[in-house]
CSV table of C-alpha atoms in Angstrom, one decimal:
chain,number,residue,atom,x,y,z
A,1,MET,CA,130.9,80.6,90.8
A,2,ARG,CA,132.1,78.7,93.9
A,3,PRO,CA,130.9,75.1,94.4
A,4,LEU,CA,128.2,74.6,97.0
A,5,ARG,CA,129.3,73.3,100.4
A,6,ALA,CA,127.9,70.1,101.7
A,7,PRO,CA,124.7,70.5,103.7
A,8,THR,CA,125.3,71.2,107.4
A,9,ALA,CA,123.7,68.8,109.9
A,10,LEU,CA,120.3,70.0,111.3
A,11,PRO,CA,120.6,71.5,114.8
A,12,ARG,CA,118.7,70.1,117.7
A,13,PRO,CA,116.1,72.5,119.0
A,14,SER,CA,117.5,74.6,121.8
A,15,CYS,CA,114.5,74.9,124.2
A,16,PRO,CA,112.8,72.0,126.1
A,17,ARG,CA,109.4,72.7,124.4
A,18,CYS,CA,110.9,72.7,120.9
A,19,LEU,CA,112.8,69.5,121.8
A,20,ALA,CA,109.7,67.7,122.9
A,21,ILE,CA,107.8,68.8,119.8
A,22,ALA,CA,110.6,67.6,117.5
A,23,SER,CA,110.8,64.2,119.2
A,24,SER,CA,107.1,63.4,119.7
A,25,ARG,CA,104.9,65.5,117.4
A,26,GLN,CA,106.9,66.9,114.5
A,27,ARG,CA,106.6,63.8,112.4
A,28,ARG,CA,102.8,63.9,112.7
A,29,HIS,CA,102.6,67.6,111.8
A,30,PHE,CA,105.4,68.2,109.3
A,31,ARG,CA,105.9,65.0,107.3
A,32,LEU,CA,106.0,65.5,103.5
A,33,SER,CA,102.9,64.1,102.0
A,34,ALA,CA,100.7,64.7,99.0
A,35,PRO,CA,97.7,67.1,99.3
A,36,ARG,CA,94.5,65.4,100.4
A,37,HIS,CA,92.4,67.0,97.7
A,38,GLU,CA,94.3,66.4,94.5
A,39,SER,CA,91.2,67.3,92.4
A,40,LYS,CA,91.4,70.9,93.5
A,41,ARG,CA,95.0,71.4,92.3
A,42,ASP,CA,95.7,73.9,89.6
A,43,PRO,CA,97.4,72.1,86.7
A,44,ARG,CA,99.9,74.9,86.5
A,45,LEU,CA,101.5,73.7,89.7
A,46,GLU,CA,102.7,70.5,87.9
A,47,SER,CA,104.6,72.5,85.3
A,48,VAL,CA,106.8,74.4,87.8
A,49,GLY,CA,110.4,73.6,86.9
A,50,HIS,CA,113.5,72.9,88.9
A,51,ASP,CA,116.3,75.3,89.8
A,52,LYS,CA,118.1,76.7,86.8
A,53,GLU,CA,121.0,77.7,89.0
A,54,ASP,CA,122.2,78.4,92.5
A,55,ILE,CA,123.1,82.1,92.8
A,56,LEU,CA,126.1,82.5,95.0
A,57,ASP,CA,127.8,85.9,94.4
A,58,ASP,CA,126.1,87.4,91.3
A,59,TYR,CA,124.7,90.2,93.5
A,60,GLU,CA,127.8,90.9,95.6
A,61,ASN,CA,128.4,94.3,94.1
A,62,ILE,CA,126.4,97.0,92.2
A,63,ARG,CA,127.3,97.2,88.6
A,64,GLU,CA,128.0,100.4,86.8
A,65,SER,CA,124.9,100.3,84.6
A,66,TYR,CA,121.5,98.6,84.4
A,67,ALA,CA,118.8,98.6,81.7
A,68,THR,CA,115.7,100.5,82.6
A,69,PRO,CA,112.2,98.9,82.4
A,70,LYS,CA,109.6,100.8,80.5
A,71,ASN,CA,106.8,100.2,83.0
A,72,PRO,CA,106.4,101.5,86.5
A,73,ILE,CA,107.6,99.3,89.3
A,74,VAL,CA,105.4,98.4,92.3
A,75,LEU,CA,107.1,97.0,95.4
A,76,ALA,CA,104.6,94.8,97.4
A,77,HIS,CA,105.5,94.1,101.0
A,78,GLY,CA,105.1,90.9,103.0
A,79,LEU,CA,103.3,89.9,106.2
A,80,LEU,CA,103.4,92.6,109.0
A,81,GLY,CA,105.1,94.9,106.5
A,82,PHE,CA,104.7,98.6,105.7
A,83,SER,CA,106.0,101.2,103.4
A,84,VAL,CA,107.5,103.7,105.8
A,85,LEU,CA,107.1,103.5,109.6
A,86,ASN,CA,107.5,106.5,111.8
A,87,ALA,CA,107.8,104.5,115.0
A,88,VAL,CA,109.5,107.0,117.3
A,89,PRO,CA,109.1,110.8,117.1
A,90,LEU,CA,112.3,112.7,116.3
A,91,LEU,CA,114.0,109.5,115.0
A,92,PRO,CA,114.5,108.7,111.3
A,93,PRO,CA,111.6,106.7,109.8
A,94,ILE,CA,112.0,103.0,109.2
A,95,HIS,CA,111.7,101.8,105.6
A,96,TYR,CA,110.6,98.3,104.7
A,97,TRP,CA,112.5,98.5,101.4
A,98,ARG,CA,115.7,99.7,103.1
A,99,GLY,CA,117.7,101.6,100.5
A,100,ILE,CA,116.0,99.7,97.7
A,101,THR,CA,113.4,102.3,96.8
A,102,THR,CA,116.1,105.0,96.6
A,103,ALA,CA,118.2,103.0,94.2
A,104,LEU,CA,115.3,102.1,92.0
A,105,ASP,CA,114.1,105.6,91.9
A,106,ALA,CA,117.5,106.7,90.7
A,107,LEU,CA,117.4,104.1,87.9
A,108,LEU,CA,113.9,104.7,86.6
A,109,LYS,CA,113.0,107.6,84.4
A,110,PRO,CA,110.8,110.5,85.8
A,111,GLU,CA,107.8,109.3,83.9
A,112,THR,CA,108.2,105.8,85.2
A,113,PRO,CA,107.5,106.0,88.9
A,114,ILE,CA,108.2,103.5,91.7
A,115,ILE,CA,105.1,102.7,93.8
A,116,THR,CA,105.3,101.4,97.4
A,117,PRO,CA,101.8,100.6,98.6
A,118,ALA,CA,101.0,99.9,102.2
A,119,VAL,CA,98.4,97.2,102.7
A,120,PRO,CA,96.8,95.8,106.0
A,121,PRO,CA,99.8,94.2,107.8
A,122,ALA,CA,98.1,91.0,108.8
A,123,GLY,CA,94.9,91.2,106.9
A,124,THR,CA,93.5,88.4,104.7
A,125,ILE,CA,95.0,87.9,101.2
A,126,ASP,CA,91.7,89.3,99.8
A,127,GLN,CA,91.9,92.4,102.0
A,128,ARG,CA,95.5,93.0,101.2
A,129,ALA,CA,94.9,92.4,97.5
A,130,ALA,CA,92.0,94.9,97.4
A,131,ALA,CA,94.2,97.6,99.1
A,132,LEU,CA,97.0,96.8,96.6
A,133,ALA,CA,94.7,97.2,93.6
A,134,GLU,CA,93.4,100.6,94.9
A,135,ALA,CA,96.9,101.9,95.7
A,136,ILE,CA,98.2,101.0,92.2
A,137,ALA,CA,95.1,102.4,90.5
A,138,GLU,CA,95.6,105.7,92.3
A,139,ALA,CA,99.4,106.0,91.8
A,140,ALA,CA,100.1,104.4,88.4
A,141,PRO,CA,99.9,106.5,85.2
A,142,ARG,CA,96.5,105.9,83.6
A,143,GLY,CA,96.4,103.1,81.0
A,144,ARG,CA,100.0,101.9,81.7
A,145,PRO,CA,100.7,98.4,82.9
A,146,VAL,CA,103.0,97.9,85.9
A,147,ASN,CA,105.7,95.5,86.9
A,148,ILE,CA,105.2,94.2,90.5
A,149,ILE,CA,108.1,93.0,92.5
A,150,ALA,CA,106.8,91.3,95.7
A,151,HIS,CA,108.5,90.0,98.8
A,152,SER,CA,107.0,87.1,100.8
A,153,MET,CA,103.2,87.3,101.3
A,154,GLY,CA,103.1,90.3,98.9
A,155,GLY,CA,103.4,87.8,96.1
A,156,LEU,CA,100.1,86.2,97.1
A,157,ASP,CA,98.4,89.5,97.4
A,158,ALA,CA,99.5,90.3,93.9
A,159,ARG,CA,98.4,86.9,92.5
A,160,CYS,CA,95.0,87.4,94.1
A,161,MET,CA,94.7,90.9,92.7
A,162,ILE,CA,95.8,89.8,89.2
A,163,SER,CA,93.4,86.9,89.0
A,164,SER,CA,90.3,88.5,90.4
A,165,LEU,CA,90.6,92.2,91.2
A,166,THR,CA,92.4,94.1,88.5
A,167,SER,CA,89.2,95.2,86.8
A,168,LYS,CA,87.4,96.1,90.0
A,169,ALA,CA,89.6,99.0,91.2
A,170,ALA,CA,88.5,102.6,90.7
A,171,HIS,CA,90.6,102.5,87.6
A,172,PRO,CA,91.4,99.2,85.9
A,173,VAL,CA,94.9,97.9,86.9
A,174,ARG,CA,97.1,96.2,84.2
A,175,VAL,CA,100.0,94.1,85.3
A,176,ALA,CA,102.7,93.3,82.8
A,177,SER,CA,104.7,91.1,85.1
A,178,LEU,CA,104.9,89.7,88.7
A,179,THR,CA,108.2,88.8,90.2
A,180,THR,CA,107.9,87.1,93.5
A,181,ILE,CA,110.8,86.7,96.0
A,182,ALA,CA,110.5,84.0,98.7
A,183,THR,CA,106.8,83.9,98.4
A,184,PRO,CA,105.1,80.9,100.0
A,185,HIS,CA,103.1,79.8,97.0
A,186,ARG,CA,102.6,76.4,98.6
A,187,GLY,CA,102.4,77.7,102.1
A,188,SER,CA,105.0,77.3,104.9
A,189,ALA,CA,105.5,74.5,107.4
A,190,PHE,CA,106.2,77.1,110.0
A,191,ALA,CA,102.7,78.5,109.6
A,192,ASP,CA,101.4,74.9,110.2
A,193,PHE,CA,103.6,74.7,113.3
A,194,ALA,CA,102.5,78.0,114.6
A,195,LEU,CA,98.8,77.1,114.3
A,196,ASP,CA,98.8,73.4,115.2
A,197,THR,CA,101.6,73.2,117.8
A,198,LEU,CA,102.0,76.6,119.3
A,199,GLY,CA,98.3,77.2,119.3
A,200,LEU,CA,98.5,80.6,117.6
A,201,GLU,CA,94.7,80.7,117.2
A,202,GLY,CA,94.4,81.0,121.0
A,203,TRP,CA,96.1,84.4,120.6
A,204,TYR,CA,93.8,85.6,117.9
A,205,GLY,CA,91.4,87.6,120.1
A,206,LEU,CA,94.4,89.5,121.7
A,207,ILE,CA,96.0,90.1,118.3
A,208,GLY,CA,92.7,91.2,116.8
A,209,ARG,CA,92.2,93.8,119.6
A,210,THR,CA,95.5,95.5,118.6
A,211,GLY,CA,94.0,96.3,115.2
A,212,LEU,CA,96.5,94.3,113.2
A,213,GLY,CA,94.0,91.7,112.1
A,214,THR,CA,94.6,88.0,112.1
A,215,GLY,CA,93.3,86.7,108.8
A,216,ALA,CA,96.7,86.2,107.2
A,217,PHE,CA,98.1,83.5,109.5
A,218,ARG,CA,95.9,80.6,108.6
A,219,GLN,CA,96.0,81.4,104.9
A,220,LEU,CA,99.8,80.8,104.9
A,221,THR,CA,99.5,77.1,105.8
A,222,ARG,CA,100.3,74.5,103.3
A,223,GLU,CA,96.9,73.0,103.3
A,224,TYR,CA,95.1,76.3,102.6
A,225,MET,CA,97.5,77.2,99.8
A,226,GLU,CA,97.4,73.8,98.1
A,227,ASN,CA,93.7,73.1,98.4
A,228,ASP,CA,92.1,76.5,98.4
A,229,PHE,CA,94.1,79.5,97.2
A,230,ASN,CA,96.1,78.0,94.3
A,231,PRO,CA,93.2,76.2,92.6
A,232,SER,CA,91.0,79.3,92.8
A,233,HIS,CA,93.6,81.8,91.6
A,234,PRO,CA,95.0,80.8,88.2
A,235,ASP,CA,97.6,82.8,86.5
A,236,ALA,CA,96.5,85.5,84.0
A,237,PRO,CA,97.5,84.7,80.4
A,238,ASP,CA,98.6,88.3,79.7
A,239,THR,CA,100.9,88.6,82.8
A,240,ARG,CA,104.5,87.3,82.9
A,241,TYR,CA,105.4,85.4,86.2
A,242,PHE,CA,109.0,85.2,87.5
A,243,SER,CA,110.2,84.0,90.9
A,244,TYR,CA,113.3,83.6,93.1
A,245,GLY,CA,113.9,81.5,96.2
A,246,ALA,CA,116.5,81.8,98.9
A,247,ALA,CA,118.3,79.4,101.2
A,248,THR,CA,120.6,79.7,104.1
A,249,GLU,CA,122.6,77.2,106.2
A,250,VAL,CA,121.9,76.6,109.8
A,251,PRO,CA,121.3,80.0,111.5
A,252,GLY,CA,123.4,81.0,114.5
A,253,LEU,CA,122.3,80.5,118.1
A,254,LEU,CA,121.0,84.1,118.3
A,255,SER,CA,119.3,84.2,115.0
A,256,PRO,CA,115.5,84.8,115.1
A,257,PHE,CA,115.2,82.2,112.3
A,258,ARG,CA,117.0,79.3,114.1
A,259,ALA,CA,113.9,77.4,115.2
A,260,SER,CA,111.7,78.2,112.2
A,261,TRP,CA,114.6,77.2,109.8
A,262,ALA,CA,114.8,73.8,111.5
A,263,ILE,CA,111.0,73.2,111.2
A,264,VAL,CA,110.8,74.2,107.6
A,265,ASN,CA,114.0,72.3,106.7
A,266,ASN,CA,112.6,69.1,108.3
A,267,ALA,CA,109.4,69.3,106.3
A,268,GLU,CA,110.3,71.1,103.0
A,269,GLY,CA,114.0,71.2,102.7
A,270,PRO,CA,116.3,74.2,101.9
A,271,ASN,CA,114.8,77.5,103.1
A,272,ASP,CA,115.5,81.1,104.1
A,273,GLY,CA,114.3,80.7,107.6
A,274,LEU,CA,110.6,81.0,106.8
A,275,VAL,CA,109.9,80.0,103.2
A,276,SER,CA,111.3,77.0,101.4
A,277,VAL,CA,112.8,77.0,98.0
A,278,ALA,CA,110.2,74.5,96.9
A,279,SER,CA,107.4,76.8,97.9
A,280,SER,CA,109.0,79.8,96.3
A,281,ARG,CA,108.9,78.5,92.8
A,282,TRP,CA,106.3,80.0,90.5
A,283,GLY,CA,106.2,80.7,86.8
A,284,ASP,CA,109.7,81.3,85.3
A,285,TYR,CA,112.0,80.3,88.3
A,286,ARG,CA,115.1,82.4,88.1
A,287,GLY,CA,117.2,80.7,90.7
A,288,THR,CA,118.0,80.2,94.4
A,289,LEU,CA,119.9,82.9,96.3
A,290,ARG,CA,122.3,81.0,98.6
A,291,GLU,CA,123.3,82.1,102.1
A,292,VAL,CA,120.5,84.7,102.1
A,293,SER,CA,117.8,84.9,104.8
A,294,HIS,CA,114.2,86.1,104.6
A,295,LEU,CA,115.2,89.5,105.9
A,296,ASP,CA,118.4,89.8,103.9
A,297,LEU,CA,116.1,89.9,100.8
A,298,ILE,CA,114.8,93.3,101.8
A,299,ASN,CA,118.2,94.6,102.9
A,300,TRP,CA,117.6,94.1,106.7
A,301,THR,CA,121.0,92.4,106.9
A,302,ASN,CA,122.7,91.9,110.2
A,303,ARG,CA,125.8,93.9,109.4
A,304,ALA,CA,127.4,93.2,112.8
A,305,LYS,CA,127.2,89.5,112.2
A,306,TRP,CA,129.0,89.8,108.8
A,307,GLU,CA,131.6,92.1,110.3
A,308,MET,CA,132.4,89.4,112.9
A,309,ARG,CA,132.6,86.7,110.2
A,310,ARG,CA,134.9,88.9,108.2
A,311,VAL,CA,137.2,89.5,111.1
A,312,TRP,CA,137.3,86.0,112.5
A,313,THR,CA,137.0,83.8,109.4
A,314,GLY,CA,137.7,86.1,106.4
A,315,GLN,CA,134.2,85.3,105.0
A,316,LYS,CA,132.7,88.2,103.1
A,317,ARG,CA,129.0,89.0,102.5
A,318,THR,CA,128.2,87.9,99.0
A,319,PHE,CA,124.7,89.4,98.7
A,320,ASN,CA,123.7,93.0,98.2
A,321,ALA,CA,120.0,93.4,98.2
A,322,VAL,CA,120.1,96.7,96.3
A,323,ALA,CA,122.2,95.0,93.5
A,324,PHE,CA,119.6,92.2,93.4
A,325,TYR,CA,116.6,94.5,92.8
A,326,LEU,CA,118.5,96.6,90.3
A,327,ASP,CA,119.2,93.3,88.4
A,328,ILE,CA,115.5,92.4,88.5
A,329,CYS,CA,114.8,95.7,86.8
A,330,ASP,CA,117.5,95.0,84.3
A,331,MET,CA,116.0,91.6,83.6
A,332,LEU,CA,112.5,93.1,83.2
A,333,ALA,CA,113.9,95.7,80.7
A,334,LYS,CA,115.5,93.0,78.6
A,335,GLU,CA,112.2,91.0,78.6
A,336,GLY,CA,110.6,94.1,77.0
A,337,LEU,CA,108.7,95.0,80.2
């Protein structure tokens, strides 16, 4: 593997409002500090290990073969996510798991289905977890456990479901493993910023009238995750927990993650534009995907950007999301799952 490059200097915010926030208010809102209610912390949080490795180009290409897990695979989407979206009539549908579902379906045996539930896009974790449990109970073969692979907030939905809802669905849900990818297990500094500085709560009435719901936003703050969610949702002893994080260098001027990356980087360190590596760690941490953004993780890669890099600098894209998910299945198979 190639050695990591030295960290790039943090960019100054590009708009006057962000500059003012960074200079006068950011230290107050986004300094690193210990949680205020240490007594509520789940002891499992203290045992989370450090990075085993930085993953640079392991998933650049799809291999010729992968081992097949024995249990069905569930793909749990993140905040504002969906399974398939038919946004415009006569145009092809938009898939959240772009190309990933097709590849996994080809890998798995006919009797081992792949399940892609759709939960309330911006509902509370409890609401999303309940919908996830019902969808799995309906689609999974009776009596068989499932392996859940979750992106972003989907990992919190799955943790909530596993700890408190698996026996309450129409048919009991058994979860053999949960693999989380860039899940904010300890919240995100950008959620803090959106609520405390941008005043997102002021838009709640408007957002609520759209039917999207608003419960998710406050639950993604660092305070809520550390002091409420984590202590009340311990891991299940009969479920295996794996996790991956991602980190990218300073996003380009036109990147939608430029401002959020800087905010999270100041408060939490390396991140994928929304979720830090530190917040992504849970259970058996499998490593940090380098030069990968939050959307790259679900194959929403900016191909035009990488083509420009290839032409002008010779730099190649070293992450193929399809290869990554196939390798997760391979890992689960080798773990006997």
